[in-house]
Amino acid sequence: MSSPIAETIPPASMPGRDAMPNLSVDLAPGAKRELILRNPVMTASGTSSNGIEFARLFDINRLGGVLSKGVTLKPRRGNPTPRIVETPAGMLNSIGFQNIGVRRLLSDVATVWETWDVPVVVNMLGDTVDEFARLAQVLDGAPGVAGLEVNISCPNLDVGGVAFGRDPVAAGRVIEAVVTSTTLPVIAKLTPDVTDISVIARACEDAGADALCVANSFVGMSIDVNTRRPRTNRPVAGLTGPAIKPLALRLVWETARAVDIPVIGCGGIVDGRDAVEFLLAGATAVQVGTASFRDPFAVIRVLEEIFEYCRDNGVSDISELIGAVQVD
């Protein structure tokens, strides 16, 4: 299977050609190890498995970055079905972090990543601070792994199940533990389920995060009026897709104003103009997720449309767009 888009989109950087905008971005300036993307478009964790399926459809190396499916120390079976429900302009999911575990990820998947020219960032989660640190140690220096995205939206079993990302102290402890356990760039993936995301963002920055991903899914619910039961096996699930874009965009804008490290925008991006909105709000890069369930070439199309926007609007470097929204 092939796509005209995948075949025709020009690389993000083409030295020697006039009027070709520079789309490369640096997600970890000053970090122990660099994380430079050839363009600002990444997949979102959990929406493209580990990228291998996408690599069968188009040249995966055209992307700025690939995010792995969330991985834990040991394999997880995930939640019982049903665990995905379509909603107006989006979807609810309650997968439960089904994954093969970090050891098999490294033996079976990272060996493929190692052959790619696109950086792969591993999304990781633990139930305790110690689990996060141990994961970082296992992944540190692993071939094919370019960075870590730390999911702090999961429950903290040390303090009764409250999500790490809802508490600045807990969030900071996780990020500090990961940063001290790895030489890889560290991205904190923030939850939107907070009163003031800037407080959590600053805590992660102070703890040593190199970048922030804003944001994870919103908590939602759907009920079957005939059975009078929730449509997912667990009553609540994560809402993603176009419905959350205005909310995610606002969170990116607030976060970018609060910190001095790169912000990655994530939430409801369907096309290039959506992505440009996130860049204007202050994002350095974007992640495309739910759109890929409907169109597996969505991430490539977003990249092409960003390129076309820059070319058509005389943008010579993507940095000209980052944070350029005009607010009176």
Short mmCIF file of C-alpha atoms in Angstrom, two decimals:
data_model
loop_
_atom_site.label_atom_id
_atom_site.label_comp_id
_atom_site.label_asym_id
_atom_site.label_seq_id
_atom_site.Cartn_x
_atom_site.Cartn_y
_atom_site.Cartn_z
CA MET A 1 0.00 0.00 0.00
CA SER A 2 1.37 3.42 -0.85
CA SER A 3 0.29 7.02 -0.70
CA PRO A 4 0.88 9.84 -3.20
CA ILE A 5 1.58 12.07 -0.22
CA ALA A 6 4.21 9.73 1.15
CA GLU A 7 5.90 9.61 -2.23
CA THR A 8 5.86 13.31 -3.09
CA ILE A 9 6.42 15.20 0.15
CA PRO A 10 9.90 16.76 0.12
CA PRO A 11 12.27 16.12 3.01
CA ALA A 12 12.13 18.77 5.71
CA SER A 13 15.60 20.03 4.95
CA MET A 14 16.87 20.13 1.34
CA PRO A 15 20.14 22.09 1.16
CA GLY A 16 20.75 23.78 -2.13
CA ARG A 17 17.10 24.32 -3.08
CA ASP A 18 15.76 27.86 -2.99
CA ALA A 19 12.70 28.79 -0.95
CA MET A 20 12.65 25.51 0.97
CA PRO A 21 11.71 26.29 4.57
CA ASN A 22 13.83 24.87 7.36
CA LEU A 23 11.53 22.74 9.53
CA SER A 24 14.08 21.29 11.94
CA VAL A 25 13.59 21.80 15.69
CA ASP A 26 15.60 21.07 18.82
CA LEU A 27 13.60 19.42 21.60
CA ALA A 28 16.40 19.21 24.13
CA PRO A 29 18.69 22.25 23.96
CA GLY A 30 21.43 21.90 26.55
CA ALA A 31 20.60 18.27 27.37
CA LYS A 32 23.20 15.56 27.90
CA ARG A 33 22.25 14.11 24.51
CA GLU A 34 20.63 16.00 21.66
CA LEU A 35 17.14 15.41 20.30
CA ILE A 36 16.95 17.29 17.02
CA LEU A 37 14.02 16.57 14.73
CA ARG A 38 14.17 17.15 10.97
CA ASN A 39 10.65 18.56 11.24
CA PRO A 40 8.18 19.21 14.08
CA VAL A 41 5.76 16.34 13.32
CA MET A 42 5.71 13.28 15.57
CA THR A 43 3.35 10.41 16.14
CA ALA A 44 1.53 10.33 19.48
CA SER A 45 2.08 7.47 21.85
CA GLY A 46 -0.43 4.64 21.65
CA THR A 47 -1.80 5.57 18.23
CA SER A 48 0.72 3.94 15.91
CA SER A 49 1.81 0.95 18.00
CA ASN A 50 5.61 1.18 17.81
CA GLY A 51 5.77 2.71 14.35
CA ILE A 52 6.58 -0.51 12.55
CA GLU A 53 3.16 -0.77 10.91
CA PHE A 54 3.43 2.81 9.66
CA ALA A 55 6.85 2.03 8.21
CA ARG A 56 5.14 -0.46 5.90
CA LEU A 57 2.91 2.30 4.49
CA PHE A 58 5.33 5.19 4.00
CA ASP A 59 8.92 6.22 4.59
CA ILE A 60 8.96 6.54 8.37
CA ASN A 61 12.17 8.56 8.16
CA ARG A 62 10.25 11.53 6.75
CA LEU A 63 8.75 12.18 10.17
CA GLY A 64 10.31 14.34 12.83
CA GLY A 65 9.96 11.68 15.49
CA VAL A 66 8.15 8.50 16.47
CA LEU A 67 6.67 7.80 19.90
CA SER A 68 6.47 4.23 21.14
CA LYS A 69 3.45 2.66 22.70
CA GLY A 70 3.57 3.13 26.47
CA VAL A 71 5.87 0.56 28.06
CA THR A 72 6.15 -0.77 31.61
CA LEU A 73 8.75 -2.87 33.39
CA LYS A 74 6.65 -6.01 33.00
CA PRO A 75 4.11 -6.93 30.31
CA ARG A 76 0.50 -5.87 30.86
CA ARG A 77 -2.65 -7.38 29.37
CA GLY A 78 -4.60 -4.13 29.56
CA ASN A 79 -8.24 -3.58 30.44
CA PRO A 80 -11.06 -5.94 29.42
CA THR A 81 -13.10 -5.03 26.36
CA PRO A 82 -14.98 -2.99 25.33
CA ARG A 83 -12.31 -0.35 25.69
CA ILE A 84 -12.78 1.94 22.67
CA VAL A 85 -15.91 3.98 21.93
CA GLU A 86 -16.45 6.50 19.14
CA THR A 87 -17.80 9.88 20.24
CA PRO A 88 -18.80 13.02 18.33
CA ALA A 89 -15.53 14.43 16.94
CA GLY A 90 -13.42 12.00 18.91
CA MET A 91 -13.07 8.72 20.73
CA LEU A 92 -12.88 7.33 24.24
CA ASN A 93 -10.26 4.72 25.04
CA SER A 94 -9.51 2.66 28.11
CA ILE A 95 -6.72 0.39 26.87
CA GLY A 96 -5.02 0.01 30.23
CA PHE A 97 -1.46 0.23 28.89
CA GLN A 98 -1.41 -3.19 27.27
CA ASN A 99 2.21 -3.76 26.26
CA ILE A 100 4.91 -6.40 25.88
CA GLY A 101 7.18 -5.05 28.63
CA VAL A 102 10.48 -3.25 28.34
CA ARG A 103 12.69 -6.32 27.88
CA ARG A 104 10.80 -7.57 24.83
CA LEU A 105 10.53 -4.02 23.53
CA LEU A 106 14.30 -3.81 23.46
CA SER A 107 14.88 -7.29 22.03
CA ASP A 108 12.07 -7.36 19.44
CA VAL A 109 11.33 -3.74 18.53
CA ALA A 110 14.29 -1.48 19.27
CA THR A 111 16.42 -3.54 16.93
CA VAL A 112 14.15 -2.32 14.12
CA TRP A 113 14.26 1.28 15.38
CA GLU A 114 18.04 1.11 15.25
CA THR A 115 17.86 0.80 11.46
CA TRP A 116 15.77 3.97 11.10
CA ASP A 117 17.01 7.51 10.58
CA VAL A 118 14.15 9.03 12.59
CA PRO A 119 14.52 9.43 16.37
CA VAL A 120 12.27 7.18 18.44
CA VAL A 121 11.15 8.34 21.88
CA VAL A 122 9.93 5.68 24.30
CA ASN A 123 6.80 6.50 26.27
CA MET A 124 7.23 4.94 29.72
CA LEU A 125 5.17 4.62 32.87
CA GLY A 126 5.46 3.14 36.33
CA ASP A 127 3.33 2.72 39.40
CA THR A 128 6.00 4.10 41.73
CA VAL A 129 8.90 6.55 41.51
CA ASP A 130 11.30 3.62 41.77
CA GLU A 131 9.68 1.90 38.76
CA PHE A 132 10.16 5.03 36.65
CA ALA A 133 13.83 5.18 37.66
CA ARG A 134 14.38 1.49 36.88
CA LEU A 135 12.77 1.88 33.46
CA ALA A 136 15.02 4.84 32.69
CA GLN A 137 18.07 2.80 33.66
CA VAL A 138 17.06 -0.12 31.42
CA LEU A 139 16.39 2.18 28.45
CA ASP A 140 19.48 4.34 28.90
CA GLY A 141 21.89 3.80 26.06
CA ALA A 142 19.68 1.21 24.36
CA PRO A 143 20.24 1.17 20.58
CA GLY A 144 17.36 2.77 18.71
CA VAL A 145 16.11 4.80 21.67
CA ALA A 146 16.60 8.57 21.28
CA GLY A 147 14.63 9.88 24.27
CA LEU A 148 12.08 9.17 26.99
CA GLU A 149 8.54 10.48 27.30
CA VAL A 150 7.51 10.11 30.93
CA ASN A 151 3.80 9.48 31.39
CA ILE A 152 2.92 11.09 34.72
CA SER A 153 -0.82 10.74 34.18
CA CYS A 154 -0.82 7.26 35.71
CA PRO A 155 -1.80 6.46 39.34
CA ASN A 156 0.83 6.81 42.04
CA LEU A 157 0.49 3.64 44.10
CA ASP A 158 2.73 5.09 46.81
CA VAL A 159 0.06 7.64 47.75
CA GLY A 160 -3.23 5.89 47.19
CA GLY A 161 -3.59 6.03 43.43
CA VAL A 162 -3.66 9.79 42.79
CA ALA A 163 -2.06 10.55 39.42
CA PHE A 164 1.55 11.73 39.65
CA GLY A 165 0.76 14.55 37.25
CA ARG A 166 -1.87 16.14 39.48
CA ASP A 167 0.62 17.00 42.20
CA PRO A 168 3.68 19.17 41.50
CA VAL A 169 5.74 17.50 44.23
CA ALA A 170 4.99 13.99 42.97
CA ALA A 171 5.54 15.02 39.36
CA GLY A 172 8.86 16.59 40.24
CA ARG A 173 9.99 13.47 42.11
CA VAL A 174 9.28 11.27 39.09
CA ILE A 175 11.06 13.54 36.64
CA GLU A 176 14.06 13.98 38.94
CA ALA A 177 14.33 10.21 39.38
CA VAL A 178 14.25 9.67 35.62
CA VAL A 179 16.69 12.47 34.84
CA THR A 180 19.24 11.15 37.33
CA SER A 181 18.88 7.63 35.91
CA THR A 182 19.51 8.36 32.24
CA THR A 183 21.56 10.38 29.79
CA LEU A 184 18.64 10.44 27.34
CA PRO A 185 16.53 13.57 26.80
CA VAL A 186 13.50 13.50 29.10
CA ILE A 187 10.04 14.71 28.07
CA ALA A 188 7.32 14.95 30.71
CA LYS A 189 3.85 14.15 29.36
CA LEU A 190 1.40 16.23 31.38
CA THR A 191 -2.18 15.46 32.27
CA PRO A 192 -4.86 18.07 31.48
CA ASP A 193 -6.76 16.98 34.59
CA VAL A 194 -5.40 19.78 36.78
CA THR A 195 -6.52 23.22 37.92
CA ASP A 196 -3.38 25.01 36.76
CA ILE A 197 -1.12 23.15 34.36
CA SER A 198 1.60 25.80 34.62
CA VAL A 199 2.31 24.75 38.22
CA ILE A 200 2.96 21.16 37.16
CA ALA A 201 4.94 22.33 34.13
CA ARG A 202 7.29 24.44 36.22
CA ALA A 203 7.78 21.60 38.71
CA CYS A 204 8.85 19.29 35.89
CA GLU A 205 11.15 21.94 34.43
CA ASP A 206 12.74 22.53 37.84
CA ALA A 207 13.24 18.77 38.21
CA GLY A 208 15.26 18.67 35.00
CA ALA A 209 12.82 17.83 32.20
CA ASP A 210 14.16 18.80 28.78
CA ALA A 211 10.71 19.26 27.24
CA LEU A 212 7.01 18.90 28.02
CA CYS A 213 4.24 17.17 26.07
CA VAL A 214 0.88 18.89 26.50
CA ALA A 215 -1.34 17.08 26.96
CA ASN A 216 -2.60 13.59 27.61
CA SER A 217 -6.26 12.62 27.06
CA PHE A 218 -9.12 14.23 28.93
CA VAL A 219 -11.20 12.06 31.25
CA GLY A 220 -14.65 11.36 29.78
CA MET A 221 -17.54 8.95 29.85
CA SER A 222 -20.24 7.50 27.59
CA ILE A 223 -23.39 5.64 28.65
CA ASP A 224 -25.59 3.29 26.65
CA VAL A 225 -29.12 4.50 27.38
CA ASN A 226 -30.60 1.11 26.48
CA THR A 227 -28.49 -0.96 28.86
CA ARG A 228 -27.90 1.97 31.24
CA ARG A 229 -24.28 0.92 31.51
CA PRO A 230 -21.05 2.68 30.52
CA ARG A 231 -19.96 1.88 26.98
CA THR A 232 -16.43 1.05 28.15
CA ASN A 233 -15.64 -1.75 30.57
CA ARG A 234 -14.36 0.83 33.04
CA PRO A 235 -16.78 3.70 33.67
CA VAL A 236 -14.41 6.49 32.60
CA ALA A 237 -11.94 6.63 29.73
CA GLY A 238 -9.61 9.02 27.91
CA LEU A 239 -11.16 11.40 25.39
CA THR A 240 -9.07 12.25 22.33
CA GLY A 241 -9.62 13.60 18.84
CA PRO A 242 -10.75 16.92 17.31
CA ALA A 243 -13.20 17.57 20.15
CA ILE A 244 -10.36 18.34 22.56
CA LYS A 245 -8.27 20.54 20.25
CA PRO A 246 -9.39 23.95 21.62
CA LEU A 247 -8.78 22.70 25.17
CA ALA A 248 -5.35 21.29 24.36
CA LEU A 249 -4.41 24.43 22.44
CA ARG A 250 -5.21 26.58 25.46
CA LEU A 251 -3.09 24.32 27.69
CA VAL A 252 -0.15 24.57 25.30
CA TRP A 253 -0.40 28.35 25.27
CA GLU A 254 -0.51 28.52 29.07
CA THR A 255 2.38 26.09 29.44
CA ALA A 256 4.62 27.76 26.87
CA ARG A 257 4.22 31.07 28.70
CA ALA A 258 5.18 29.45 32.00
CA VAL A 259 8.39 27.58 31.10
CA ASP A 260 11.63 28.06 29.19
CA ILE A 261 11.87 24.55 27.74
CA PRO A 262 10.27 23.24 24.53
CA VAL A 263 6.60 22.26 24.57
CA ILE A 264 5.15 19.56 22.33
CA GLY A 265 1.50 20.14 21.41
CA CYS A 266 -0.82 17.14 21.39
CA GLY A 267 -4.59 16.92 21.15
CA GLY A 268 -6.99 16.86 18.22
CA ILE A 269 -4.59 17.69 15.40
CA VAL A 270 -6.07 16.56 12.09
CA ASP A 271 -4.41 18.74 9.46
CA GLY A 272 -1.54 21.12 8.90
CA ARG A 273 -3.44 24.21 9.97
CA ASP A 274 -4.26 22.57 13.29
CA ALA A 275 -0.55 21.95 13.74
CA VAL A 276 0.34 25.53 12.85
CA GLU A 277 -2.12 26.74 15.50
CA PHE A 278 -0.21 24.76 18.11
CA LEU A 279 3.09 26.17 16.88
CA LEU A 280 1.72 29.72 17.06
CA ALA A 281 0.52 29.01 20.61
CA GLY A 282 4.08 28.16 21.62
CA ALA A 283 4.65 24.51 20.73
CA THR A 284 8.03 23.58 19.27
CA ALA A 285 6.69 20.31 17.87
CA VAL A 286 3.36 18.51 17.57
CA GLN A 287 2.09 14.96 17.91
CA VAL A 288 -0.59 13.46 15.68
CA GLY A 289 -2.60 10.67 17.24
CA THR A 290 -6.30 9.88 16.91
CA ALA A 291 -6.43 11.19 13.33
CA SER A 292 -4.28 8.20 12.35
CA PHE A 293 -7.04 5.74 13.25
CA ARG A 294 -9.18 7.19 10.48
CA ASP A 295 -6.35 7.88 8.06
CA PRO A 296 -3.00 6.12 8.58
CA PHE A 297 -1.37 8.76 6.37
CA ALA A 298 -2.62 11.64 8.54
CA VAL A 299 0.76 12.28 10.11
CA ILE A 300 2.40 12.56 6.68
CA ARG A 301 -0.40 14.79 5.41
CA VAL A 302 0.03 17.11 8.42
CA LEU A 303 3.72 17.37 7.62
CA GLU A 304 3.06 18.17 3.97
CA GLU A 305 0.50 20.83 4.87
CA ILE A 306 2.88 22.50 7.35
CA PHE A 307 5.47 22.62 4.60
CA GLU A 308 2.95 24.13 2.18
CA TYR A 309 1.84 26.71 4.77
CA CYS A 310 5.41 27.82 5.33
CA ARG A 311 6.13 28.01 1.63
CA ASP A 312 2.91 29.89 0.83
CA ASN A 313 3.34 32.36 3.70
CA GLY A 314 7.02 33.12 3.21
CA VAL A 315 8.15 31.34 6.38
CA SER A 316 11.80 30.44 5.87
CA ASP A 317 12.32 28.81 9.27
CA ILE A 318 9.77 27.06 11.45
CA SER A 319 11.08 29.01 14.44
CA GLU A 320 9.32 32.07 13.02
CA LEU A 321 5.98 30.46 13.92
CA ILE A 322 6.76 29.18 17.41
CA GLY A 323 4.92 31.36 19.94
CA ALA A 324 4.06 33.96 17.29
CA VAL A 325 0.38 34.26 18.19
CA GLN A 326 -0.58 37.93 18.62
CA VAL A 327 -2.50 38.54 21.83
CA ASP A 328 -3.43 42.07 22.87
#
